[in-house]
DNA sequence: CATGAATGAGCGTTCATTCAT
DNA sequence: CATGAATGAACGCTCATTCAT
């Protein structure tokens, strides 16, 4: 039984992506140069261009990698949560677990990309928009499930609540990032949890 | 009574600042070139360098200009509001008035700068942090005043509330900007107003 | 009365064009690098790009300069020639005067450009085609004039004769260039003159 | 009787040569990249470098291949021609048969190479010069033979006539190539045939 | 002050070539 | 032999900045 050693090229691609991901996240697309990537990877420009079409291509894969990191984390959190209720709370609670890591990583990649790309880079912007939609839909589904299960007040506006929760968490994260004060993030998380608690079906 | 036409040089500086401000806001510091500024102003590079030390210097003044625009607006809103209570509500209500303008301007300059500058540009980052502190203190003062006046529940955590309000408004604005959906901003504003309403002294 | 000193920029443009013209003619468009041009001019890349849009732009002006050199020469030769007959002969006789200069310049620019550009560079190709058409029309006009004046056999096919004369001179020049043997050019010139002589009206 | 399938390596070499030949002819030596050749052959760079020392080596063999194509064609034409006289006419007549193919192939390889290589590539230049000498000598021999046989005017300058015939055909071909007008080639061929007819021994 | 021509470093990208597998 | 990943120099071009006029 042959163990699955990925081919050399795949390892190089992965090295480039993983090295580039935090750099793009911190310095932005325009602020990151290909030389930054050769320095970080120890590879030559030719090698990077042998594995990716152009800078855009690296940025797209690096951003996707960052998205995957976040989604993998929350997927596990949701899976670990038992009830619909706990799954909904898994979002703010998950942020409480990893916000420090996110901050040291340069802030939330979705928000960083959203801010830089909205007026300058259509492809990255679309990726950010898509992942936000996915996130929002996930919250909406959970709220709907909760209503169906009778644990959430049927009067709850699922879409509105989802947008507010996302705004709180993204807003809190960027403010903590720039000010260096964790309280922004923590208070936003508290508010999000409170908001979820308020959705509870009145007895 | 001072009026006086500003000297020619001052007008040129102002032209550069006002032309540069929306460009930096949309394309970011790294993404904006001095050539972008000559194109926008119709001036030569020499002229810009005659009025500003370097690109940094222009960026700093452009950002300050953007901050001033926002603060001038909210200063008027607060002045127009009668009671402490109305002054507090002037923030979300003000956003409801100008969020469309902000979006077409490239999003909230404070947030845009916070995101780009946090890891790359200490001076701009500090400016963003300072203006956020000023904003937060303004909200804290209003809440404290409200408590003193007996209109706000003394149990209210002023600092925490301020941070949540800011997180909501900045979070809502960036999400509306990138997705193009106004609901993010509007729902965040609703939530902010509701949050303020909840501070009311229980009778 | 102000003497016409061209502005600095015009002089730089001219320096670049005149330096680039023989280089492009010898090494071709693809074979000439911008560094070749900085070396030849003593200027920096930035300076060249300040005066020309891109490499193409330099090449186009350099080629036009080469065309002008040739046309200026033949214009003078034609003007100096008295009769229509002598004007027609001015072409081969002109080549006899300057073929050495052409060879040391890298060969006939029209032919060089025609050969390189036909499958790779539409703009240069069109310029070469246009100048060839102009040359051909000039010969056709002279022959037609000669027929009208009664010095050239009216049975002469003007267009065909023009094309043959051009083919002879261009063919002779490229063969002399590559082989280093002047005889190719000289024999082609002889043939061209003989061909013209044969056009004479039979008495 | 030797037949035998050529070894695998020889077939790969041949594939590379045959694929590269028209590309070099159209885009020139400087304008053709090794990547162009991998695209055209479907092979890897390593494979090409396994069969040829470097780009130069491929170019030399590709050019030789192009020369061979032309010479094979004219060899057959000359063999098929009965008399010395017909053999001499086989050159213009051969061009009349294949000039369209030559044009669609990117023009006459001898001329193309002559033009590009004369100032930049000594090896290719020498090959072009050698093949021109061979061609010229072939014509000279035929004329000499014709004189010996009494069919050609002994006053004919064989070398001069040879150079003129070559100049006509090469000149005509390049002008037709660049302008897209067949008349240049056809008129040059007519002139060449007329020139040959004029060599006939006066009776 | 303003101009505009110039600089030199750096950009993203492609080149011909090599070499372990 | 062939592969494909890697190299490092060079490519065309743009950058922020300077300075004589």
JSON list of C-alpha atoms in Angstrom, two decimals, chain A residues 37-166:
[
{"chain": "A", "resi": 37, "resn": "UNK", "atom": "CA", "xyz": [6.73, 35.83, -2.18]},
{"chain": "A", "resi": 38, "resn": "UNK", "atom": "CA", "xyz": [10.16, 34.68, -3.34]},
{"chain": "A", "resi": 39, "resn": "UNK", "atom": "CA", "xyz": [11.56, 35.84, -0.01]},
{"chain": "A", "resi": 40, "resn": "UNK", "atom": "CA", "xyz": [8.86, 34.05, 1.94]},
{"chain": "A", "resi": 41, "resn": "UNK", "atom": "CA", "xyz": [9.06, 30.81, -0.02]},
{"chain": "A", "resi": 42, "resn": "UNK", "atom": "CA", "xyz": [12.76, 30.71, -0.75]},
{"chain": "A", "resi": 43, "resn": "UNK", "atom": "CA", "xyz": [11.85, 30.02, -4.36]},
{"chain": "A", "resi": 44, "resn": "UNK", "atom": "CA", "xyz": [12.69, 32.01, -7.47]},
{"chain": "A", "resi": 45, "resn": "UNK", "atom": "CA", "xyz": [10.22, 34.00, -9.49]},
{"chain": "A", "resi": 46, "resn": "UNK", "atom": "CA", "xyz": [10.51, 31.52, -12.31]},
{"chain": "A", "resi": 47, "resn": "UNK", "atom": "CA", "xyz": [9.42, 28.75, -9.98]},
{"chain": "A", "resi": 48, "resn": "UNK", "atom": "CA", "xyz": [6.36, 30.64, -8.82]},
{"chain": "A", "resi": 49, "resn": "UNK", "atom": "CA", "xyz": [5.43, 31.43, -12.41]},
{"chain": "A", "resi": 50, "resn": "UNK", "atom": "CA", "xyz": [5.91, 27.78, -13.24]},
{"chain": "A", "resi": 51, "resn": "UNK", "atom": "CA", "xyz": [3.21, 26.95, -10.74]},
{"chain": "A", "resi": 52, "resn": "UNK", "atom": "CA", "xyz": [0.83, 29.88, -11.15]},
{"chain": "A", "resi": 53, "resn": "UNK", "atom": "CA", "xyz": [-0.30, 31.84, -14.16]},
{"chain": "A", "resi": 54, "resn": "UNK", "atom": "CA", "xyz": [0.35, 35.23, -12.61]},
{"chain": "A", "resi": 55, "resn": "UNK", "atom": "CA", "xyz": [0.17, 37.24, -9.40]},
{"chain": "A", "resi": 56, "resn": "UNK", "atom": "CA", "xyz": [-3.61, 37.21, -9.59]},
{"chain": "A", "resi": 57, "resn": "UNK", "atom": "CA", "xyz": [-3.62, 33.46, -9.72]},
{"chain": "A", "resi": 58, "resn": "UNK", "atom": "CA", "xyz": [-1.50, 33.24, -6.58]},
{"chain": "A", "resi": 59, "resn": "UNK", "atom": "CA", "xyz": [-3.68, 35.79, -4.80]},
{"chain": "A", "resi": 60, "resn": "UNK", "atom": "CA", "xyz": [-6.86, 33.95, -5.68]},
{"chain": "A", "resi": 61, "resn": "UNK", "atom": "CA", "xyz": [-5.53, 30.65, -4.40]},
{"chain": "A", "resi": 62, "resn": "UNK", "atom": "CA", "xyz": [-4.07, 32.29, -1.31]},
{"chain": "A", "resi": 63, "resn": "UNK", "atom": "CA", "xyz": [-7.40, 33.89, -0.51]},
{"chain": "A", "resi": 64, "resn": "UNK", "atom": "CA", "xyz": [-9.21, 30.63, -1.11]},
{"chain": "A", "resi": 65, "resn": "UNK", "atom": "CA", "xyz": [-6.78, 28.99, 1.29]},
{"chain": "A", "resi": 66, "resn": "UNK", "atom": "CA", "xyz": [-7.60, 31.60, 3.90]},
{"chain": "A", "resi": 67, "resn": "UNK", "atom": "CA", "xyz": [-11.31, 31.06, 3.36]},
{"chain": "A", "resi": 68, "resn": "UNK", "atom": "CA", "xyz": [-10.82, 27.33, 3.70]},
{"chain": "A", "resi": 69, "resn": "UNK", "atom": "CA", "xyz": [-8.98, 27.75, 6.98]},
{"chain": "A", "resi": 70, "resn": "UNK", "atom": "CA", "xyz": [-11.88, 29.69, 8.43]},
{"chain": "A", "resi": 71, "resn": "UNK", "atom": "CA", "xyz": [-14.54, 27.41, 7.06]},
{"chain": "A", "resi": 72, "resn": "UNK", "atom": "CA", "xyz": [-12.77, 24.27, 8.16]},
{"chain": "A", "resi": 73, "resn": "UNK", "atom": "CA", "xyz": [-12.63, 25.67, 11.65]},
{"chain": "A", "resi": 74, "resn": "UNK", "atom": "CA", "xyz": [-16.30, 26.60, 11.79]},
{"chain": "A", "resi": 75, "resn": "UNK", "atom": "CA", "xyz": [-17.36, 23.36, 10.10]},
{"chain": "A", "resi": 76, "resn": "UNK", "atom": "CA", "xyz": [-15.78, 21.46, 12.96]},
{"chain": "A", "resi": 77, "resn": "UNK", "atom": "CA", "xyz": [-17.35, 23.74, 15.51]},
{"chain": "A", "resi": 78, "resn": "UNK", "atom": "CA", "xyz": [-20.77, 23.28, 13.99]},
{"chain": "A", "resi": 79, "resn": "UNK", "atom": "CA", "xyz": [-20.34, 19.55, 13.73]},
{"chain": "A", "resi": 80, "resn": "UNK", "atom": "CA", "xyz": [-19.30, 19.40, 17.39]},
{"chain": "A", "resi": 81, "resn": "UNK", "atom": "CA", "xyz": [-22.34, 21.39, 18.43]},
{"chain": "A", "resi": 82, "resn": "UNK", "atom": "CA", "xyz": [-25.29, 19.17, 19.17]},
{"chain": "A", "resi": 83, "resn": "UNK", "atom": "CA", "xyz": [-28.47, 21.13, 18.84]},
{"chain": "A", "resi": 84, "resn": "UNK", "atom": "CA", "xyz": [-29.50, 23.69, 16.28]},
{"chain": "A", "resi": 85, "resn": "UNK", "atom": "CA", "xyz": [-29.31, 26.18, 19.05]},
{"chain": "A", "resi": 86, "resn": "UNK", "atom": "CA", "xyz": [-25.73, 25.30, 19.87]},
{"chain": "A", "resi": 87, "resn": "UNK", "atom": "CA", "xyz": [-24.82, 25.38, 16.20]},
{"chain": "A", "resi": 88, "resn": "UNK", "atom": "CA", "xyz": [-26.05, 28.93, 15.99]},
{"chain": "A", "resi": 89, "resn": "UNK", "atom": "CA", "xyz": [-24.05, 29.87, 19.02]},
{"chain": "A", "resi": 90, "resn": "UNK", "atom": "CA", "xyz": [-21.04, 28.11, 17.53]},
{"chain": "A", "resi": 91, "resn": "UNK", "atom": "CA", "xyz": [-20.36, 31.22, 15.44]},
{"chain": "A", "resi": 92, "resn": "UNK", "atom": "CA", "xyz": [-19.77, 33.74, 18.23]},
{"chain": "A", "resi": 93, "resn": "UNK", "atom": "CA", "xyz": [-18.24, 31.05, 20.43]},
{"chain": "A", "resi": 94, "resn": "UNK", "atom": "CA", "xyz": [-15.94, 30.01, 17.62]},
{"chain": "A", "resi": 95, "resn": "UNK", "atom": "CA", "xyz": [-14.82, 33.60, 17.22]},
{"chain": "A", "resi": 96, "resn": "UNK", "atom": "CA", "xyz": [-14.08, 33.73, 20.91]},
{"chain": "A", "resi": 97, "resn": "UNK", "atom": "CA", "xyz": [-11.79, 30.76, 20.42]},
{"chain": "A", "resi": 98, "resn": "UNK", "atom": "CA", "xyz": [-9.86, 31.98, 17.41]},
{"chain": "A", "resi": 99, "resn": "UNK", "atom": "CA", "xyz": [-10.05, 35.73, 17.30]},
{"chain": "A", "resi": 100, "resn": "UNK", "atom": "CA", "xyz": [-6.53, 36.06, 18.66]},
{"chain": "A", "resi": 101, "resn": "UNK", "atom": "CA", "xyz": [-5.21, 33.84, 15.94]},
{"chain": "A", "resi": 102, "resn": "UNK", "atom": "CA", "xyz": [-7.12, 35.84, 13.35]},
{"chain": "A", "resi": 103, "resn": "UNK", "atom": "CA", "xyz": [-5.71, 39.09, 14.65]},
{"chain": "A", "resi": 104, "resn": "UNK", "atom": "CA", "xyz": [-2.14, 37.82, 14.56]},
{"chain": "A", "resi": 105, "resn": "UNK", "atom": "CA", "xyz": [-2.82, 36.52, 11.04]},
{"chain": "A", "resi": 106, "resn": "UNK", "atom": "CA", "xyz": [-3.53, 40.09, 9.94]},
{"chain": "A", "resi": 107, "resn": "UNK", "atom": "CA", "xyz": [-7.25, 40.24, 10.59]},
{"chain": "A", "resi": 108, "resn": "UNK", "atom": "CA", "xyz": [-10.18, 38.48, 9.01]},
{"chain": "A", "resi": 109, "resn": "UNK", "atom": "CA", "xyz": [-9.24, 37.67, 5.37]},
{"chain": "A", "resi": 110, "resn": "UNK", "atom": "CA", "xyz": [-12.82, 38.02, 4.19]},
{"chain": "A", "resi": 111, "resn": "UNK", "atom": "CA", "xyz": [-13.08, 41.52, 5.50]},
{"chain": "A", "resi": 112, "resn": "UNK", "atom": "CA", "xyz": [-9.57, 42.51, 4.41]},
{"chain": "A", "resi": 113, "resn": "UNK", "atom": "CA", "xyz": [-10.23, 41.32, 0.90]},
{"chain": "A", "resi": 114, "resn": "UNK", "atom": "CA", "xyz": [-13.67, 42.88, 0.83]},
{"chain": "A", "resi": 115, "resn": "UNK", "atom": "CA", "xyz": [-12.21, 46.26, 1.70]},
{"chain": "A", "resi": 116, "resn": "UNK", "atom": "CA", "xyz": [-9.33, 46.23, -0.74]},
{"chain": "A", "resi": 117, "resn": "UNK", "atom": "CA", "xyz": [-10.95, 44.46, -3.62]},
{"chain": "A", "resi": 118, "resn": "UNK", "atom": "CA", "xyz": [-14.33, 46.13, -3.79]},
{"chain": "A", "resi": 119, "resn": "UNK", "atom": "CA", "xyz": [-13.18, 48.90, -6.10]},
{"chain": "A", "resi": 120, "resn": "UNK", "atom": "CA", "xyz": [-10.08, 47.35, -7.60]},
{"chain": "A", "resi": 121, "resn": "UNK", "atom": "CA", "xyz": [-10.22, 43.60, -8.08]},
{"chain": "A", "resi": 122, "resn": "UNK", "atom": "CA", "xyz": [-13.41, 42.04, -9.38]},
{"chain": "A", "resi": 123, "resn": "UNK", "atom": "CA", "xyz": [-12.37, 38.42, -8.96]},
{"chain": "A", "resi": 124, "resn": "UNK", "atom": "CA", "xyz": [-11.32, 38.69, -5.33]},
{"chain": "A", "resi": 125, "resn": "UNK", "atom": "CA", "xyz": [-14.35, 40.82, -4.62]},
{"chain": "A", "resi": 126, "resn": "UNK", "atom": "CA", "xyz": [-16.63, 38.15, -6.01]},
{"chain": "A", "resi": 127, "resn": "UNK", "atom": "CA", "xyz": [-14.94, 35.49, -3.92]},
{"chain": "A", "resi": 128, "resn": "UNK", "atom": "CA", "xyz": [-15.47, 37.59, -0.81]},
{"chain": "A", "resi": 129, "resn": "UNK", "atom": "CA", "xyz": [-19.08, 38.24, -1.69]},
{"chain": "A", "resi": 130, "resn": "UNK", "atom": "CA", "xyz": [-19.70, 34.55, -2.33]},
{"chain": "A", "resi": 131, "resn": "UNK", "atom": "CA", "xyz": [-18.23, 33.44, 0.94]},
{"chain": "A", "resi": 132, "resn": "UNK", "atom": "CA", "xyz": [-20.26, 36.05, 2.79]},
{"chain": "A", "resi": 133, "resn": "UNK", "atom": "CA", "xyz": [-23.40, 34.78, 1.09]},
{"chain": "A", "resi": 134, "resn": "UNK", "atom": "CA", "xyz": [-22.52, 31.23, 2.08]},
{"chain": "A", "resi": 135, "resn": "UNK", "atom": "CA", "xyz": [-22.01, 32.28, 5.66]},
{"chain": "A", "resi": 136, "resn": "UNK", "atom": "CA", "xyz": [-25.23, 34.24, 5.75]},
{"chain": "A", "resi": 137, "resn": "UNK", "atom": "CA", "xyz": [-27.17, 31.34, 4.26]},
{"chain": "A", "resi": 138, "resn": "UNK", "atom": "CA", "xyz": [-25.72, 29.02, 6.84]},
{"chain": "A", "resi": 139, "resn": "UNK", "atom": "CA", "xyz": [-27.03, 31.26, 9.63]},
{"chain": "A", "resi": 140, "resn": "UNK", "atom": "CA", "xyz": [-30.39, 31.66, 7.94]},
{"chain": "A", "resi": 141, "resn": "UNK", "atom": "CA", "xyz": [-30.73, 27.88, 7.65]},
{"chain": "A", "resi": 142, "resn": "UNK", "atom": "CA", "xyz": [-29.95, 27.39, 11.30]},
{"chain": "A", "resi": 143, "resn": "UNK", "atom": "CA", "xyz": [-32.50, 29.99, 12.33]},
{"chain": "A", "resi": 144, "resn": "UNK", "atom": "CA", "xyz": [-35.10, 28.42, 10.07]},
{"chain": "A", "resi": 145, "resn": "UNK", "atom": "CA", "xyz": [-34.32, 25.01, 11.50]},
{"chain": "A", "resi": 146, "resn": "UNK", "atom": "CA", "xyz": [-34.63, 26.47, 14.97]},
{"chain": "A", "resi": 147, "resn": "UNK", "atom": "CA", "xyz": [-38.03, 27.89, 14.15]},
{"chain": "A", "resi": 148, "resn": "UNK", "atom": "CA", "xyz": [-39.14, 24.55, 12.71]},
{"chain": "A", "resi": 149, "resn": "UNK", "atom": "CA", "xyz": [-37.93, 22.80, 15.83]},
{"chain": "A", "resi": 150, "resn": "UNK", "atom": "CA", "xyz": [-39.82, 25.25, 17.99]},
{"chain": "A", "resi": 151, "resn": "UNK", "atom": "CA", "xyz": [-36.77, 26.61, 19.81]},
{"chain": "A", "resi": 152, "resn": "UNK", "atom": "CA", "xyz": [-36.63, 29.94, 18.01]},
{"chain": "A", "resi": 153, "resn": "UNK", "atom": "CA", "xyz": [-39.32, 32.57, 17.96]},
{"chain": "A", "resi": 154, "resn": "UNK", "atom": "CA", "xyz": [-41.11, 32.27, 14.61]},
{"chain": "A", "resi": 155, "resn": "UNK", "atom": "CA", "xyz": [-41.30, 36.05, 14.45]},
{"chain": "A", "resi": 156, "resn": "UNK", "atom": "CA", "xyz": [-37.53, 36.19, 13.99]},
{"chain": "A", "resi": 157, "resn": "UNK", "atom": "CA", "xyz": [-36.35, 37.80, 10.75]},
{"chain": "A", "resi": 158, "resn": "UNK", "atom": "CA", "xyz": [-33.72, 35.25, 9.78]},
{"chain": "A", "resi": 159, "resn": "UNK", "atom": "CA", "xyz": [-31.98, 37.23, 7.05]},
{"chain": "A", "resi": 160, "resn": "UNK", "atom": "CA", "xyz": [-31.86, 40.40, 9.09]},
{"chain": "A", "resi": 161, "resn": "UNK", "atom": "CA", "xyz": [-30.52, 38.58, 12.10]},
{"chain": "A", "resi": 162, "resn": "UNK", "atom": "CA", "xyz": [-27.86, 36.88, 9.99]},
{"chain": "A", "resi": 163, "resn": "UNK", "atom": "CA", "xyz": [-26.65, 40.16, 8.57]},
{"chain": "A", "resi": 164, "resn": "UNK", "atom": "CA", "xyz": [-26.51, 41.75, 11.99]},
{"chain": "A", "resi": 165, "resn": "UNK", "atom": "CA", "xyz": [-24.52, 38.86, 13.43]},
{"chain": "A", "resi": 166, "resn": "UNK", "atom": "CA", "xyz": [-22.02, 39.01, 10.57]}
]
